[in-house]
Coordinates of C-alpha atoms in Angstrom, one line a residue:
M1204 CA 175.9 200.4 320.1
T1205 CA 175.6 200.4 316.4
N1206 CA 179.0 199.9 314.5
R1207 CA 180.0 200.3 310.9
R1208 CA 179.3 196.4 310.3
D1209 CA 175.6 196.9 311.4
Y1210 CA 175.5 199.7 308.7
L1211 CA 177.1 197.6 306.2
W1212 CA 174.4 194.9 307.0
L1213 CA 171.6 197.5 306.5
G1214 CA 173.0 198.3 303.1
A1215 CA 173.4 194.8 302.0
I1216 CA 169.7 194.3 302.9
L1217 CA 168.5 197.5 301.1
L1218 CA 170.4 196.2 298.0
I1219 CA 168.7 192.7 298.3
A1220 CA 165.4 194.6 298.7
L1221 CA 166.2 196.7 295.6
A1222 CA 167.2 193.6 293.5
L1223 CA 163.7 192.0 294.5
R1224 CA 161.8 195.1 293.5
I1225 CA 163.1 196.0 290.2
P1226 CA 161.8 193.0 288.3
G1227 CA 158.2 193.5 287.5
L1228 CA 158.3 197.2 288.2
N1229 CA 157.3 197.9 284.5
D1230 CA 154.5 195.3 284.5
P1231 CA 151.1 196.5 283.3
L1232 CA 149.3 198.9 285.4
W1233 CA 146.1 197.6 287.3
Y1234 CA 142.9 199.3 287.6
D1235 CA 143.4 201.7 290.4
E1236 CA 146.8 202.8 289.0
I1237 CA 145.4 203.4 285.7
I1238 CA 142.5 205.5 287.0
T1239 CA 145.2 207.6 288.9
V1240 CA 147.2 208.1 285.6
T1241 CA 144.1 209.1 283.5
T1242 CA 142.1 211.1 286.0
H1243 CA 145.2 213.0 287.8
L1244 CA 148.7 212.2 286.5
R1245 CA 147.7 213.6 283.0
L1246 CA 145.8 216.7 284.3
P1247 CA 147.8 220.1 284.6
W1248 CA 149.3 220.4 288.1
G1249 CA 146.6 222.9 289.4
Q1250 CA 143.6 220.7 288.2
M1251 CA 144.9 217.6 290.4
F1252 CA 143.3 219.6 293.4
D1253 CA 139.9 220.4 291.7
G1254 CA 138.1 217.7 293.6
Y1255 CA 138.8 215.1 296.3
S1256 CA 138.5 211.3 295.4
M1257 CA 139.0 208.2 297.4
N1258 CA 141.1 206.7 294.7
H1259 CA 143.8 209.2 294.9
H1260 CA 146.7 209.6 297.3
Y1261 CA 147.5 213.3 296.7
F1262 CA 151.3 213.5 298.1
F1263 CA 152.2 210.3 296.3
D1264 CA 150.4 211.4 293.2
L1265 CA 152.4 214.7 293.2
Q1266 CA 155.7 212.8 293.4
S1267 CA 154.5 210.5 290.6
K1268 CA 153.5 213.1 288.4
L1269 CA 156.9 214.7 288.9
G1270 CA 158.5 211.4 288.0
V1271 CA 156.5 211.1 284.8
A1272 CA 157.4 214.7 283.8
I1273 CA 161.0 213.9 284.0
L1274 CA 161.2 210.3 282.9
G1275 CA 158.2 210.0 280.6
E1276 CA 155.0 208.1 281.2
S1277 CA 155.6 204.6 281.9
A1278 CA 154.6 201.9 284.4
W1279 CA 157.9 202.0 286.3
A1280 CA 158.0 205.8 286.4
V1281 CA 154.6 206.0 287.7
R1282 CA 155.6 203.5 290.4
L1283 CA 158.9 204.9 291.4
P1284 CA 158.0 206.7 294.4
A1285 CA 156.4 203.4 295.8
L1286 CA 159.7 201.6 295.4
I1287 CA 161.9 204.5 296.8
F1288 CA 159.7 204.8 299.8
G1289 CA 159.6 200.9 300.2
L1290 CA 163.2 200.8 300.5
A1291 CA 163.1 203.7 302.9
A1292 CA 160.3 202.3 304.9
I1293 CA 162.7 199.2 305.6
G1294 CA 165.6 201.6 306.5
A1295 CA 163.2 203.4 309.0
M1296 CA 161.9 200.1 310.5
W1297 CA 165.6 198.8 310.9
W1298 CA 166.3 202.1 313.0
L1299 CA 163.1 201.5 315.1
A1300 CA 164.0 197.8 315.7
R1301 CA 167.6 198.5 316.6
D1302 CA 166.4 201.1 319.1
I1303 CA 164.0 198.6 320.7
A1304 CA 165.7 195.3 320.5
G1305 CA 169.3 195.9 319.2
A1306 CA 171.0 195.6 316.0
A1307 CA 170.6 191.8 315.3
I1308 CA 166.6 191.9 315.5
A1309 CA 167.0 195.0 313.4
H1310 CA 168.8 193.1 310.9
L1311 CA 166.4 190.1 310.8
T1312 CA 163.3 192.4 310.7
A1313 CA 164.6 194.4 307.8
L1314 CA 165.4 191.3 305.9
L1315 CA 162.2 189.6 306.3
L1316 CA 160.6 192.8 305.0
A1317 CA 162.9 192.9 302.2
L1318 CA 161.7 189.3 301.2
S1319 CA 158.0 190.1 302.2
F1320 CA 155.4 189.2 299.5
H1321 CA 153.3 192.0 300.6
H1322 CA 156.1 194.8 300.9
I1323 CA 157.4 193.8 297.4
W1324 CA 154.1 194.1 296.0
F1325 CA 153.3 197.5 297.5
S1326 CA 156.8 198.8 296.5
Q1327 CA 155.9 198.2 292.9
N1328 CA 152.2 199.6 293.4
A1329 CA 151.6 203.1 292.4
R1330 CA 149.8 204.0 295.5
G1331 CA 151.0 205.8 298.8
Y1332 CA 151.1 202.8 301.1
T1333 CA 155.0 202.2 301.2
E1334 CA 155.0 206.0 301.8
L1335 CA 152.5 205.7 304.8
A1336 CA 154.5 203.0 306.1
F1337 CA 157.6 205.1 306.0
Y1338 CA 156.0 208.0 307.7
S1339 CA 154.4 205.7 310.3
A1340 CA 157.7 204.0 311.2
L1341 CA 159.5 207.5 311.4
G1342 CA 156.6 208.8 313.6
M1343 CA 156.9 205.9 315.9
I1344 CA 160.6 206.6 316.2
L1345 CA 159.8 210.2 317.0
F1346 CA 157.1 209.6 319.3
L1347 CA 159.0 207.2 321.5
N1348 CA 162.1 209.3 321.5
G1349 CA 160.0 212.5 322.0
L1350 CA 158.4 210.9 325.3
R1351 CA 161.8 209.6 326.3
R1352 CA 163.6 212.8 325.9
P1353 CA 161.4 215.7 325.0
R1354 CA 162.9 218.1 322.6
P1355 CA 161.1 220.8 320.6
G1356 CA 162.9 219.8 317.6
I1357 CA 161.6 216.0 317.7
W1358 CA 158.0 217.2 318.3
I1359 CA 158.3 219.7 315.5
A1360 CA 159.4 217.0 313.0
Y1361 CA 156.7 214.8 314.3
G1362 CA 154.2 217.3 313.4
V1363 CA 155.6 217.5 309.9
V1364 CA 155.8 213.8 309.5
L1365 CA 152.1 213.6 310.7
A1366 CA 150.9 216.0 308.1
L1367 CA 152.8 214.3 305.4
A1368 CA 151.5 210.9 306.3
V1369 CA 147.8 212.3 306.1
F1370 CA 148.1 214.3 303.0
T1371 CA 149.6 210.9 301.6
H1372 CA 146.6 209.0 302.7
L1373 CA 143.6 209.9 304.9
T1374 CA 144.0 206.7 307.0
G1375 CA 147.4 208.1 308.1
A1376 CA 145.4 210.2 310.6
F1377 CA 144.3 206.9 312.2
F1378 CA 147.9 206.0 313.3
F1379 CA 148.8 209.3 314.8
A1380 CA 145.1 209.5 316.5
A1381 CA 146.2 206.2 318.0
Q1382 CA 149.5 207.7 319.3
G1383 CA 147.6 210.5 320.6
L1384 CA 145.5 208.3 322.7
V1385 CA 148.4 206.4 323.9
W1386 CA 150.0 209.7 324.9
L1387 CA 146.8 210.7 327.0
A1388 CA 147.1 207.4 328.8
Y1389 CA 150.8 207.9 329.3
L1390 CA 150.1 211.2 330.7
I1391 CA 147.6 209.6 333.2
G1392 CA 149.8 207.0 334.3
Q1393 CA 152.7 209.4 334.6
G1394 CA 150.6 211.7 336.6
A1395 CA 149.3 209.0 338.9
R1396 CA 152.9 208.1 339.9
G1397 CA 153.9 211.7 340.3
G1398 CA 156.5 211.8 337.7
L1399 CA 154.8 214.0 335.0
A1400 CA 157.0 216.7 333.5
K1401 CA 155.5 219.7 331.8
E1402 CA 157.5 219.1 328.6
Q1403 CA 155.5 215.8 328.3
I1404 CA 152.6 217.7 328.0
A1405 CA 153.5 220.8 326.0
L1406 CA 155.9 219.3 323.4
P1407 CA 153.8 216.5 322.2
L1408 CA 150.8 218.9 322.1
L1409 CA 152.9 221.2 319.9
G1410 CA 153.4 218.4 317.6
F1411 CA 149.9 217.4 317.2
V1412 CA 148.9 221.0 316.7
I1413 CA 151.6 221.5 314.1
G1414 CA 150.3 218.4 312.4
A1415 CA 146.8 219.3 312.4
V1416 CA 147.6 222.9 311.1
L1417 CA 149.8 221.7 308.3
T1418 CA 147.3 219.0 307.2
L1419 CA 144.4 221.6 307.1
G1420 CA 146.5 223.8 305.0
L1421 CA 147.5 221.0 302.6
Y1422 CA 143.8 219.7 302.2
A1423 CA 142.4 223.3 302.1
P1424 CA 141.7 223.3 298.2
L1425 CA 140.1 219.9 298.6
L1426 CA 138.3 220.2 302.1
P1427 CA 134.7 220.7 300.8
S1428 CA 134.7 217.8 298.4
L1429 CA 136.7 215.6 300.8
L1430 CA 134.0 216.1 303.3
N1431 CA 131.2 215.4 301.0
T1432 CA 133.0 212.3 299.5
V1433 CA 133.5 210.9 302.9
G1434 CA 130.0 211.5 304.1
G1435 CA 128.8 209.6 301.1
V1436 CA 130.9 206.5 301.6
A1437 CA 128.4 204.7 303.9
E1438 CA 125.7 204.9 301.3
G1439 CA 127.8 203.2 298.6
S1440 CA 129.0 200.6 300.9
A1441 CA 125.5 199.7 302.1
V1442 CA 124.6 198.4 298.6
D1443 CA 127.9 196.9 297.7
V1444 CA 127.5 193.2 296.7
M1445 CA 130.7 192.3 298.4
Q1446 CA 129.5 192.9 302.0
E1447 CA 132.1 190.7 303.5
Y1448 CA 134.6 193.7 302.7
Q1449 CA 133.3 195.4 305.7
N1450 CA 134.0 192.5 308.1
P1451 CA 137.1 192.7 310.1
L1452 CA 137.1 188.9 310.3
W1453 CA 137.5 188.8 306.4
T1454 CA 140.1 191.6 306.6
I1455 CA 142.3 189.3 308.8
Y1456 CA 141.6 186.2 306.9
E1457 CA 142.4 188.0 303.6
A1458 CA 145.7 189.4 304.8
V1459 CA 147.0 186.0 305.7
R1460 CA 145.4 184.4 302.6
T1461 CA 147.2 186.7 300.3
T1462 CA 150.7 185.9 302.2
I1463 CA 150.3 182.2 302.2
G1464 CA 147.9 181.5 299.4
S1465 CA 144.6 179.8 299.4
A1466 CA 145.5 177.0 302.1
G1467 CA 141.9 176.2 303.6
P1468 CA 142.0 175.8 307.5
L1469 CA 145.7 176.5 307.6
V1470 CA 144.8 180.2 307.1
A1471 CA 143.2 180.5 310.4
I1472 CA 145.8 178.5 312.1
V1473 CA 148.6 180.9 310.7
A1474 CA 146.4 184.0 311.7
L1475 CA 146.1 182.5 315.3
G1476 CA 150.0 181.8 315.4
V1477 CA 150.7 185.4 314.2
I1478 CA 148.6 186.9 317.0
V1479 CA 150.1 184.6 319.8
L1480 CA 153.7 185.6 318.6
C1481 CA 152.8 189.4 318.4
V1482 CA 151.4 189.3 321.9
L1483 CA 154.7 187.6 323.1
G1484 CA 156.8 190.0 321.1
G1485 CA 154.9 193.0 322.7
L1486 CA 155.8 191.7 326.0
V1487 CA 159.3 191.5 325.1
A1488 CA 159.3 195.0 323.5
G1489 CA 157.6 196.3 326.6
R1490 CA 161.0 196.0 328.4
T1491 CA 162.5 198.7 326.6
A1492 CA 159.8 200.4 324.8
P1493 CA 156.7 200.1 326.8
L1494 CA 154.5 202.3 324.5
F1495 CA 155.4 200.5 321.3
A1496 CA 153.3 197.5 321.2
P1497 CA 150.1 199.3 322.8
T1498 CA 150.4 201.9 320.0
V1499 CA 150.3 199.1 317.2
L1500 CA 147.5 197.6 318.9
V1501 CA 145.5 200.7 319.4
H1502 CA 146.1 201.7 315.9
I1503 CA 144.7 198.3 314.3
G1504 CA 141.7 198.5 316.8
L1505 CA 140.9 202.2 316.2
T1506 CA 141.3 201.8 312.5
M1507 CA 138.7 199.1 312.3
V1508 CA 136.3 200.8 314.7
L1509 CA 136.5 204.1 312.6
L1510 CA 136.1 202.3 309.1
L1511 CA 133.1 200.5 310.6
A1512 CA 131.7 203.8 311.8
L1513 CA 132.2 205.4 308.6
G1514 CA 130.8 202.4 306.7
M1515 CA 133.9 201.8 304.8
R1516 CA 135.3 198.7 303.4
I1517 CA 138.1 197.2 305.6
W1518 CA 140.6 196.6 303.0
P1519 CA 143.8 194.7 304.4
R1520 CA 146.1 197.5 302.7
F1521 CA 144.6 200.1 305.1
F1522 CA 147.0 198.1 307.8
F1523 CA 149.9 198.2 305.6
A1524 CA 151.5 200.8 307.7
D1525 CA 151.8 198.3 310.4
I1526 CA 153.6 195.7 308.4
G1527 CA 157.0 196.6 309.9
F1528 CA 155.7 196.8 313.5
L1529 CA 154.1 193.5 313.3
M1530 CA 157.3 191.9 311.6
L1531 CA 159.3 193.1 314.6
L1532 CA 156.9 191.7 317.1
I1533 CA 156.8 188.5 315.3
V1534 CA 160.5 188.1 315.5
L1535 CA 160.5 189.0 319.2
G1536 CA 157.7 186.5 319.8
V1537 CA 159.8 183.7 318.0
R1538 CA 162.9 184.6 320.2
A1539 CA 160.7 184.6 323.3
V1540 CA 159.2 181.0 322.4
T1541 CA 162.8 179.7 321.5
D1542 CA 164.3 181.0 324.6
A1543 CA 161.5 179.5 326.8
I1544 CA 162.4 176.2 325.1
A1545 CA 166.0 176.7 326.0
R1546 CA 165.3 177.3 329.5
I1547 CA 163.1 174.2 329.7
T1548 CA 165.8 171.9 328.2
G1549 CA 168.3 173.5 330.5
G1550 CA 170.8 174.6 327.9
K1551 CA 171.7 176.7 324.8
T1552 CA 169.8 175.8 321.8
A1553 CA 170.1 176.9 318.0
L1554 CA 166.4 176.8 317.6
F1555 CA 166.0 180.7 317.2
A1556 CA 168.4 180.6 314.3
A1557 CA 166.7 177.7 313.0
A1558 CA 163.3 179.3 313.2
I1559 CA 164.4 182.5 311.5
T1560 CA 166.1 180.6 308.7
L1561 CA 162.7 178.7 308.0
M1562 CA 160.9 182.1 308.1
L1563 CA 163.5 183.6 305.7
I1564 CA 163.2 180.5 303.3
A1565 CA 159.5 180.5 303.5
S1566 CA 159.2 184.4 302.9
G1567 CA 161.5 184.1 299.9
G1568 CA 159.1 181.2 298.4
L1569 CA 156.1 183.2 299.0
A1570 CA 157.6 186.2 297.5
A1571 CA 158.1 184.4 294.3
R1572 CA 154.4 184.8 293.4
N1573 CA 155.0 188.4 292.8
Y1574 CA 156.9 187.5 289.6
M1575 CA 154.4 184.8 288.2
A1576 CA 151.9 187.4 287.0
P1577 CA 151.4 191.1 286.9
K1578 CA 149.0 192.6 289.6
Q1579 CA 146.0 192.7 287.0
N1580 CA 146.7 191.9 283.3
L1581 CA 144.4 194.2 281.8
A1582 CA 147.0 194.9 279.0
G1583 CA 146.9 191.2 278.0
A1584 CA 143.2 191.3 277.7
H1585 CA 143.4 194.4 275.6
D1586 CA 146.0 193.1 273.2
L1587 CA 144.3 189.7 272.9
V1588 CA 140.9 191.4 272.0
Q1589 CA 142.3 193.8 269.7
A1590 CA 144.1 190.9 267.8
T1591 CA 141.3 188.5 267.5
R1592 CA 138.1 190.5 267.2
T1593 CA 136.5 190.7 263.7
P1594 CA 134.5 193.8 262.2
Q1595 CA 131.3 192.0 263.2
T1596 CA 132.3 191.4 266.8
R1597 CA 131.0 193.8 269.4
V1598 CA 133.2 194.2 272.4
Y1599 CA 132.1 195.0 275.8
A1600 CA 133.8 195.9 279.0
V1601 CA 131.7 194.7 282.1
G1602 CA 131.7 197.1 285.1
V1603 CA 133.8 199.7 286.5
V1604 CA 136.9 198.5 284.4
G1605 CA 135.4 200.0 281.1
A1606 CA 136.6 203.4 282.3
A1607 CA 140.2 202.4 282.2
F1608 CA 140.0 200.5 279.0
Q1609 CA 138.4 203.8 277.4
G1610 CA 140.4 206.3 279.2
Y1611 CA 143.8 204.7 279.1
Y1612 CA 143.9 202.3 276.1
Q1613 CA 141.6 204.6 274.0
V1614 CA 139.4 201.7 272.6
D1615 CA 136.0 201.9 271.2
W1616 CA 134.6 199.1 273.4
Q1617 CA 131.2 199.7 275.0
M1618 CA 130.8 199.9 278.7
L1619 CA 128.3 197.9 280.8
P1620 CA 127.9 199.6 283.8
D1621 CA 125.2 197.4 285.5
N1622 CA 123.1 194.3 285.1
A1623 CA 120.4 196.0 283.1
A1624 CA 122.8 197.3 280.5
F1625 CA 124.4 193.9 280.4
A1626 CA 120.9 192.3 279.5
A1627 CA 120.1 194.8 276.9
A1628 CA 123.4 194.3 275.2
L1629 CA 123.2 190.4 275.3
A1630 CA 119.8 190.5 273.9
Q1631 CA 121.2 191.7 270.6
P1632 CA 122.1 189.0 268.3
G1633 CA 125.5 188.5 266.9
P1634 CA 129.1 187.7 268.0
L1635 CA 130.6 189.4 271.1
L1636 CA 133.3 189.6 273.4
L1637 CA 133.1 190.5 277.1
V1638 CA 136.1 191.6 279.1
V1639 CA 135.5 191.0 282.8
A1640 CA 137.8 192.3 285.6
F1641 CA 137.2 191.5 289.3
P1642 CA 135.2 188.5 288.5
G1643 CA 134.4 187.6 292.0
R1644 CA 132.6 191.0 292.3
S1645 CA 131.4 191.2 288.6
F1646 CA 129.5 187.8 288.6
R1647 CA 127.7 188.8 291.7
A1648 CA 126.9 192.4 290.6
F1649 CA 125.9 190.9 287.1
P1650 CA 123.5 187.9 287.8
D1651 CA 122.5 187.5 284.2
M1652 CA 126.2 187.1 283.2
N1653 CA 126.5 184.6 285.8
R1654 CA 123.4 182.7 284.7
M1655 CA 124.5 182.9 281.1
E1656 CA 128.1 181.6 281.7
Q1657 CA 126.5 178.6 283.8
A1658 CA 124.3 177.8 281.0
G1659 CA 127.0 177.8 278.4
E1660 CA 125.4 180.7 276.5
I1661 CA 128.8 182.6 276.9
T1662 CA 132.1 181.1 277.5
V1663 CA 135.3 181.8 279.2
T1664 CA 138.1 181.6 276.5
H1665 CA 141.0 183.3 278.2
V1666 CA 142.0 183.8 281.9
F1667 CA 144.7 186.3 282.7
P1668 CA 145.9 185.8 286.2
G1669 CA 146.7 188.5 288.5
T1670 CA 148.3 188.8 292.0
L1671 CA 145.8 191.2 293.0
G1672 CA 143.0 189.9 295.1
D1673 CA 140.3 189.2 292.6
G1674 CA 142.7 190.1 290.1
N1675 CA 142.0 187.7 287.3
V1676 CA 140.8 189.2 284.1
L1677 CA 138.5 187.1 281.9
V1678 CA 137.7 187.2 278.2
L1679 CA 134.3 185.7 277.5
R1680 CA 132.8 185.1 274.0
R1681 CA 129.6 184.6 272.3
D1682 CA 129.7 183.2 268.7

């Protein structure tokens, strides 16, 4: 039973989450956010659907454009929907955790999400990932309840949530496809036991059909362009200098590394520990919600398989929708371990409370990194270059980031899209400044730049740190 005190706890947790997400909300936009602003949010409403781009999260972009129209163009206004849905995702996850494991576990899960480095980061990111996390948690609630107590209203709502999730980001389809596979397995199991009701077939099917029809309707203006773009992803990925981005093991490593920082072998140890706790938590959750953990597992596996099949990069952010589910499984796993220790020692133990306290302290400490730097400080590099350049100094933006500087900051810097252009530009005499974003990628893609920097022919004069993976921005000089 949920009482008034439980809702007060939820309210307090959401206030904590809000307080942690406001500082830094107006920090400089990073590359993807800037491209969203310049190529979509500044367009008339109708032109936003002229063609499909992998960079844009269409339902989120509509909300962000509405916020900008009302509040004016600023970083915090562009990001406002992410903040709102970040809080909503915590609330939805609290509801789901309460249904599965009770109010106390729900409070702990929600509080850990409120303190989570990743959750704060994405709640301040003008992309649709927190929105997708909200729809995924809501979809899980409807899915589990709809199979337990089939009602038309639940499955109609499920279909609407499915469509909104996929319209927010295409990878939302993977989550609901995973639920579809789990549903089919459930039907087979129920049928084998002779306990299958027709409502468990017809009503979920209704939800999936409604979701598919609504999704097709929402994407109709973009469908030809969408299919063409997705079809060409593999070709671009095949020549990507960062081939590790297509490795599932890199994805797991990077997800843990960005949580705890660059900690060497500790990253692999933490990853293994998280997997063990999730497995134990899944066993515990199976007592009240036997389909919950299998759905999470199928979603993660299916997403990796489909991304590999499509030749796409397997970014950790494609699994952000699972962050709340994994947090619940970890909490349940920790409780399972501490309960087992209590049984072995033959008495009560405060070990669970101690373990959770340590987790909360660690989460708070790790979350502090969100406030140490912007996601990517392109603004800092822009201001420095404009303030220090001389009339004789040529300025170049290296790689894809040139489009952000020219389109958003309206500078006269020249773009160097590839190594050949870089070599030609550097062959000309005279002083110059180079602005380099995504240095890990850029120094691979521009071997001449890497060689010249190693030889001391160009020197790094400023490093602007960023919390984004490979998010530093460098300014290099040649006198």
